[in-house]
Tab-separated table of C-alpha atoms in Angstrom:
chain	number	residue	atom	x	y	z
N	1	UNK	CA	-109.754	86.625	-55.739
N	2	UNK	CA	-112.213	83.891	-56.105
N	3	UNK	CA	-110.807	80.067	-56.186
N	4	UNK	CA	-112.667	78.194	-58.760
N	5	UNK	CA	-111.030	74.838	-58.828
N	6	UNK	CA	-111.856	72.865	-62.300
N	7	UNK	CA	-110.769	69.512	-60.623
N	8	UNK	CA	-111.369	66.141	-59.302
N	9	UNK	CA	-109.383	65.872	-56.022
N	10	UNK	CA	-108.575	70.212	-54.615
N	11	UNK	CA	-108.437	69.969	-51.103
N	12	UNK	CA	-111.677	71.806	-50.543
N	13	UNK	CA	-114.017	71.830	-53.114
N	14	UNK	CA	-112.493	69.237	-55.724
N	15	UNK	CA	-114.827	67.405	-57.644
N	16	UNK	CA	-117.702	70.177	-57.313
N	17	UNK	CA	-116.468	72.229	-60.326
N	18	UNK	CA	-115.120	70.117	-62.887
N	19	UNK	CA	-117.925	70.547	-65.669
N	20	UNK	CA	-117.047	73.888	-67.941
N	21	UNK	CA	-121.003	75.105	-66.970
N	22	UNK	CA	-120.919	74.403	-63.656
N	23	UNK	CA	-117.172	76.235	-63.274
N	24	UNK	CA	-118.416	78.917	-65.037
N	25	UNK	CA	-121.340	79.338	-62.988
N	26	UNK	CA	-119.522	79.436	-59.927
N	27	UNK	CA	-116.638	81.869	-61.330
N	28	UNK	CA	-119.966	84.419	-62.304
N	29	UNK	CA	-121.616	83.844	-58.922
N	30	UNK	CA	-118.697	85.012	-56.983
N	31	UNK	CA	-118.555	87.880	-59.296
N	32	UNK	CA	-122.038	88.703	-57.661
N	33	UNK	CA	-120.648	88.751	-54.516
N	34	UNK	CA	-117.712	90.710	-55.013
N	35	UNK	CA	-114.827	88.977	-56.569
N	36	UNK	CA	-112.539	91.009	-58.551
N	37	UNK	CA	-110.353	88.131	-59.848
N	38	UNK	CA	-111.102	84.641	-60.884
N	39	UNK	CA	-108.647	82.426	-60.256
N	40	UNK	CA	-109.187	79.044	-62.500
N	41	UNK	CA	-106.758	76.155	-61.373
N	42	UNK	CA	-106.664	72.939	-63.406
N	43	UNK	CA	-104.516	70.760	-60.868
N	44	UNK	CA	-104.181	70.611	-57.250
N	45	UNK	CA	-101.701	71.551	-54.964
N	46	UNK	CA	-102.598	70.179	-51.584
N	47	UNK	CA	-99.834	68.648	-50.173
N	48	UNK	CA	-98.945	64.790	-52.037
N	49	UNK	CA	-101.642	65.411	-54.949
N	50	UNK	CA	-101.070	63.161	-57.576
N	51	UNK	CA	-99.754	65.360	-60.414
N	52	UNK	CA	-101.407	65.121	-64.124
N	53	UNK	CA	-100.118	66.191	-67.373
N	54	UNK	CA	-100.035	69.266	-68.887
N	55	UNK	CA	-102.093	68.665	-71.699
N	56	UNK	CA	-104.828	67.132	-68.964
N	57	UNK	CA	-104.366	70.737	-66.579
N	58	UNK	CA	-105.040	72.223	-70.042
N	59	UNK	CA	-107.997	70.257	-70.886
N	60	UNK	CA	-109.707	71.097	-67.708
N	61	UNK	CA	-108.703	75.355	-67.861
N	62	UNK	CA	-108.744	76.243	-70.832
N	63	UNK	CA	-112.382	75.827	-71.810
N	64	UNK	CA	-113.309	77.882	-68.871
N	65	UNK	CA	-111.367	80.564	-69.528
N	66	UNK	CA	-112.428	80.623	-73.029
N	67	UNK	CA	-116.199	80.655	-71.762
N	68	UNK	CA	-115.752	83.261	-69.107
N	69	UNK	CA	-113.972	85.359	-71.174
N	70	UNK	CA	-117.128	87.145	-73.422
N	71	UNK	CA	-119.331	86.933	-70.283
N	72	UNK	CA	-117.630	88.706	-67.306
N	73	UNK	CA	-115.321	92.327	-66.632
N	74	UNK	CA	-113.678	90.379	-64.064
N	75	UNK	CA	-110.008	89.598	-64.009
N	76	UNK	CA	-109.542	85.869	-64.952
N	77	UNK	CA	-105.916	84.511	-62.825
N	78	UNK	CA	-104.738	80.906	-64.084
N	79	UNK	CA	-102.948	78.823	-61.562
N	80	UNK	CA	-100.287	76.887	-62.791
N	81	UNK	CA	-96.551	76.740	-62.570
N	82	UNK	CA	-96.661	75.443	-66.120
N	83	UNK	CA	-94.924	78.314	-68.694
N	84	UNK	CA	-97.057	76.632	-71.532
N	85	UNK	CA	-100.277	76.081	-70.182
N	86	UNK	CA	-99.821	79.665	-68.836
N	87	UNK	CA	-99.592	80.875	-72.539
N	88	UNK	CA	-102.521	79.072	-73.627
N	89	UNK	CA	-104.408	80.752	-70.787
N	90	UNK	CA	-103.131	83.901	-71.991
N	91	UNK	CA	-104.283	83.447	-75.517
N	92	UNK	CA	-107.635	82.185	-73.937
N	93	UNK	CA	-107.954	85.257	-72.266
N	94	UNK	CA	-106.350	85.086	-68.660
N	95	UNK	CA	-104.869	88.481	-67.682
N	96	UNK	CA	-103.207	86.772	-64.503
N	97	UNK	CA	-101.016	84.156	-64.210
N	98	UNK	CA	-100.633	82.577	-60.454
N	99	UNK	CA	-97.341	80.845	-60.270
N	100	UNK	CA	-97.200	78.522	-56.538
N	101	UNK	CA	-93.707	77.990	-57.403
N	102	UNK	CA	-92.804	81.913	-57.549
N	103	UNK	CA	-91.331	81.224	-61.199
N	104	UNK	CA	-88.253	78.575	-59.567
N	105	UNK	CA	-89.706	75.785	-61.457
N	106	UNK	CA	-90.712	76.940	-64.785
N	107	UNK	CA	-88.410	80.469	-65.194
N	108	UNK	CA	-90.072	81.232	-68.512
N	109	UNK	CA	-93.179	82.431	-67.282
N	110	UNK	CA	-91.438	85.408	-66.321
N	111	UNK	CA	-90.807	85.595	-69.744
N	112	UNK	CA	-94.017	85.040	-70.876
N	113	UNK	CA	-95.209	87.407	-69.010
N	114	UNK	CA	-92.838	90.746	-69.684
N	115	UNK	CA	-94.004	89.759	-73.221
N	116	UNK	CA	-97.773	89.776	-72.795
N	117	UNK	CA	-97.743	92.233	-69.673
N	118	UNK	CA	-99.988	89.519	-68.165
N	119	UNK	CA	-100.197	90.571	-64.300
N	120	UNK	CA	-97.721	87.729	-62.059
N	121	UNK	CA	-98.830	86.646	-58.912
N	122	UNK	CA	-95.080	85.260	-57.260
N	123	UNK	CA	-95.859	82.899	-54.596
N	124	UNK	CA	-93.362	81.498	-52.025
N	125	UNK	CA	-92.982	77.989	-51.289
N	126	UNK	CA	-91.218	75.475	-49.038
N	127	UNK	CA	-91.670	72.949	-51.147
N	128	UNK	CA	-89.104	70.905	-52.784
N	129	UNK	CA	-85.942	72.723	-51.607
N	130	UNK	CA	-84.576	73.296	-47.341
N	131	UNK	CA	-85.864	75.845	-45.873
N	132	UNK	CA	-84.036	78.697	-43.234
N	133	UNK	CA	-84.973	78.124	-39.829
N	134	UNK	CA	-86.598	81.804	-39.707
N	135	UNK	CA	-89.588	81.912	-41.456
N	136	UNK	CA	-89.325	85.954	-42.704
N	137	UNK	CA	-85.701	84.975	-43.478
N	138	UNK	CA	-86.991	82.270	-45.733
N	139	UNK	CA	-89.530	84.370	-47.482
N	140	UNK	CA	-87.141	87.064	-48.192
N	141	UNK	CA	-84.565	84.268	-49.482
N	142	UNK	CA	-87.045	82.689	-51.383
N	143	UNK	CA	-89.384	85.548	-52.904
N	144	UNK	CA	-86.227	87.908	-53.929
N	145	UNK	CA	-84.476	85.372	-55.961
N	146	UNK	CA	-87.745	85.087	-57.419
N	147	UNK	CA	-87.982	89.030	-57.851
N	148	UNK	CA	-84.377	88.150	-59.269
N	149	UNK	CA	-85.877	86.232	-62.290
N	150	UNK	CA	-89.023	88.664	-63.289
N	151	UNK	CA	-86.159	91.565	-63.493
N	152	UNK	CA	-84.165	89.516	-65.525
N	153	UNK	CA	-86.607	88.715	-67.690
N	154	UNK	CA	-87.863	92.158	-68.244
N	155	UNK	CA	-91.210	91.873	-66.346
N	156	UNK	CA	-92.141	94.994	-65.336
N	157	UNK	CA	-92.361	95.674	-61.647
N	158	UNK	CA	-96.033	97.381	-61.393
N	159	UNK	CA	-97.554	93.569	-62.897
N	160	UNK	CA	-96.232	91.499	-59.978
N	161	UNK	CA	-97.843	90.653	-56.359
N	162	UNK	CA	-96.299	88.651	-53.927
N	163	UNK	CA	-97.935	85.546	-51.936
N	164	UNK	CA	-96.331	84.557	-48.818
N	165	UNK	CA	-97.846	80.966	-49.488
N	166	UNK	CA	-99.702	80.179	-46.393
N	167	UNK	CA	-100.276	76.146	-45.734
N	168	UNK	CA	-97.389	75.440	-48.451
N	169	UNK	CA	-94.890	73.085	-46.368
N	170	UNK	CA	-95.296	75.335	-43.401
N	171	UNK	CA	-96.817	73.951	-40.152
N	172	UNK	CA	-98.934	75.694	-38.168
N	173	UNK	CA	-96.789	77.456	-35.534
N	174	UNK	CA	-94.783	78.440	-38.759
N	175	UNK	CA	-98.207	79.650	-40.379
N	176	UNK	CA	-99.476	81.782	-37.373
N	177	UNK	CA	-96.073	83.252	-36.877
N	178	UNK	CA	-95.564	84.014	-40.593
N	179	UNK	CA	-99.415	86.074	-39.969
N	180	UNK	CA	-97.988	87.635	-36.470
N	181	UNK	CA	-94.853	89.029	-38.365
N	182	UNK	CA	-96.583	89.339	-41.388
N	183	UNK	CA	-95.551	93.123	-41.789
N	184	UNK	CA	-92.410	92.409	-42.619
N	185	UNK	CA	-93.121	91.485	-45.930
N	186	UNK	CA	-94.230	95.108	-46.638
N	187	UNK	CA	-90.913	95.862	-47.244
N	188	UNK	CA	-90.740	95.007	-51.119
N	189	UNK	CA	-93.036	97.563	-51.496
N	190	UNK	CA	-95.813	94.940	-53.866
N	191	UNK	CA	-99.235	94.550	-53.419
N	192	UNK	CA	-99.557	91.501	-51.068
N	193	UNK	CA	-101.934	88.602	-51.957
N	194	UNK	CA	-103.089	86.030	-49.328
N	195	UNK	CA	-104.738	82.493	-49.241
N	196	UNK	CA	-105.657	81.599	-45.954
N	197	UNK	CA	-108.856	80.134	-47.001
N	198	UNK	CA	-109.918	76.336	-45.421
N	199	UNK	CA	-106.411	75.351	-44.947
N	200	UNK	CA	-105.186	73.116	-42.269
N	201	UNK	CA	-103.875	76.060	-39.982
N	202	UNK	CA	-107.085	77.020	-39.808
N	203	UNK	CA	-108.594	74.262	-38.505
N	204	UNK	CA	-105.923	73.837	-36.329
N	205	UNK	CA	-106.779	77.095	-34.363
N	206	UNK	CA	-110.654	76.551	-34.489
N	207	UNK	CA	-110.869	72.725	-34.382
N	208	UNK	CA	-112.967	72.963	-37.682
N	209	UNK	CA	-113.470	70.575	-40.537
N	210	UNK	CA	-112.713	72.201	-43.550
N	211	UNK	CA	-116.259	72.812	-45.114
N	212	UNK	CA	-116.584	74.791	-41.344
N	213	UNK	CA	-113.606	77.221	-41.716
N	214	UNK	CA	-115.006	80.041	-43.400
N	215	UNK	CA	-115.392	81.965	-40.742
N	216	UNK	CA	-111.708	81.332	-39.014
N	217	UNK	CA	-110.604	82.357	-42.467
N	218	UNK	CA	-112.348	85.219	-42.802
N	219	UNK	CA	-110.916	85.939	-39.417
N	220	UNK	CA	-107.803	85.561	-40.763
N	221	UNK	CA	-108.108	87.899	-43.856
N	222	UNK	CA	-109.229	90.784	-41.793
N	223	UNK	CA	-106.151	90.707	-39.229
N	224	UNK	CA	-103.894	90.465	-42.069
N	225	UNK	CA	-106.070	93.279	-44.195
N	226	UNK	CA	-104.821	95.342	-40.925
N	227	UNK	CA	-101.181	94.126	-41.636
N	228	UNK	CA	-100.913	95.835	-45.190
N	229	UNK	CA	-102.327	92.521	-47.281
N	230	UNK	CA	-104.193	93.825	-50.470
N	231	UNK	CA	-105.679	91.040	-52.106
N	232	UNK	CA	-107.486	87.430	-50.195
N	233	UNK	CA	-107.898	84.119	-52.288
N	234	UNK	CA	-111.115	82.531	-50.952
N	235	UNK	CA	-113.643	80.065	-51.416
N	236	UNK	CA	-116.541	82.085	-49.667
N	237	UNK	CA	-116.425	85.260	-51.352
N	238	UNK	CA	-119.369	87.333	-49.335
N	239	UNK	CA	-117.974	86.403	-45.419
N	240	UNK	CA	-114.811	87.244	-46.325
N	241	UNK	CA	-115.838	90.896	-48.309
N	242	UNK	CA	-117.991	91.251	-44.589
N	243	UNK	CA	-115.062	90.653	-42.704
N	244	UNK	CA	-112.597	93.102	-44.575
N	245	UNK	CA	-115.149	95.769	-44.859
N	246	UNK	CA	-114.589	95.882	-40.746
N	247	UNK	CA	-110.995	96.190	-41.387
N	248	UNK	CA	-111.152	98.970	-44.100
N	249	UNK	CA	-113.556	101.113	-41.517
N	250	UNK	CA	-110.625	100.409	-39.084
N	251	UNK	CA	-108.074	101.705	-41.663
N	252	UNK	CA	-109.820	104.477	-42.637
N	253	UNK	CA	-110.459	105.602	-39.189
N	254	UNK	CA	-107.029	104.941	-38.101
N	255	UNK	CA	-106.179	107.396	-40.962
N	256	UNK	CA	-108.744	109.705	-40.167
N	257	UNK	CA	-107.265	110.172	-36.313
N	258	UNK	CA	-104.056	109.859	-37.201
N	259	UNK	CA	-101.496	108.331	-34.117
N	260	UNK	CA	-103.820	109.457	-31.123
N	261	UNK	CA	-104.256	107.024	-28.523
N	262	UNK	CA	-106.520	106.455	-26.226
């Protein structure tokens, strides 16, 4: 999953993609390098972004989406917690909608999308609301009350994933042990999505600035390919395919020799 960030302030690329051809170019060139979803956000969510209105998050998506939509077979994700501009996105032709606050701010886009069988990316957060001490006690807290919604609302199971929500109001010892215990999550039994990509944990570890961390990231995706993740939501599309082509060969060999050790 490719970030392609159509604003002025994103913590990592803000600013670069905020004309419809130049977003659009960007979205198609990580389609060259491997992206199988195109995730298009139209407001930023680094932590004490100013927030805009909906009909400005609109202004800035949906003419992307509408423009990618004749000229790529790639998925197209929109990120917003907004149930309306996630409907517009839908009409425009987004197949995806990525929801950072796992549908406990806006409920309807479960809704929305049992009626459109749009895929749902459910993403936890700290934000907003006390967290539990234990951070795989917070995540199951958190992510089945959200499971609790899309089941109410009719969405059917085999159209969600589940983001852990690395970076969102977790620190870094909380980030590195949420990665260390990470197969814990594994038991919802959903595809697992990841964004790891540039954030602050990351430079933490590495002592990068953030236009340096692609490699710590890719890092990153790799160990927690190993862990059971399934999809990665990066900026640098080609280190990070690199990086978890090691990990499949690990996988597959793993499978191949089955629980010998050395």
């Amino acid at each position: 999953m490719a970030i392609v960030n159509v604003t002025p302030d994103s913590f990592s690329d803000g600013g670069n993609f905020e004309a419809v051809d130049t977003a659009v170019a960007r979205a198609l060139a990580c389609v060259e390098e491997g992206a199988a979803i195109i995730d298009i956000g139209g407001e930023s969510t680094k932590p004490n972004a100013e927030p805009i209105s909906a009909t400005e998050e609109q202004g800035r998506v949906l003419p992307v989406i509408e423009a990618l939509r004749g000229k790529t077979d790639a998925l197209i994700s929109i990120d917003t917690y907004r149930a309306d501009t996630a409907r517009l996105a839908i009409s425009a032709g987004a197949h995806i909608v990525n929801d950072v606050f796992g549908l406990q701010r806006e409920p309807e886009i479960a809704a929305l999308a049992a009626q459109t069988g749009a895929g749902l990316c459910i993403m936890h957060t700290g934000r907003e609301r006390p967290k539990l001490p234990d951070v795989i006690d917070d995540q199951v807290l958190f992510l089945s009350r959200s499971l609790d919604i899309a089941a109410a609302a009719g969405v059917n199971r085999q159209n969600i994933v589940l983001d852990p929500g690395f970076g969102f109001a977790k620190d870094t010892d909380e980030n590195l042990e949420l990665m260390a215990r990470f197969t814990a999550l594994l038991r919802f039994e959903l595809p697992l999505l990841v964004g790891t990509s540039r954030k602050r944990f990351v430079g933490a570890v590495t002592g990068r600035d953030m236009a340096d961390r692609d490699v710590g990231t890719a890092a990153s995706s790799a160990i927690l390919r190993l862990q059971g993740a399934a999809i990665f939501r990066v900026h640098n599309v080609a280190i990070n395919r690199d990086a978890l082509a090691v990990a499949d060969a690990i996988l597959r060999t793993r499978a191949k020799i089955g629980g010998r050790t050395p």
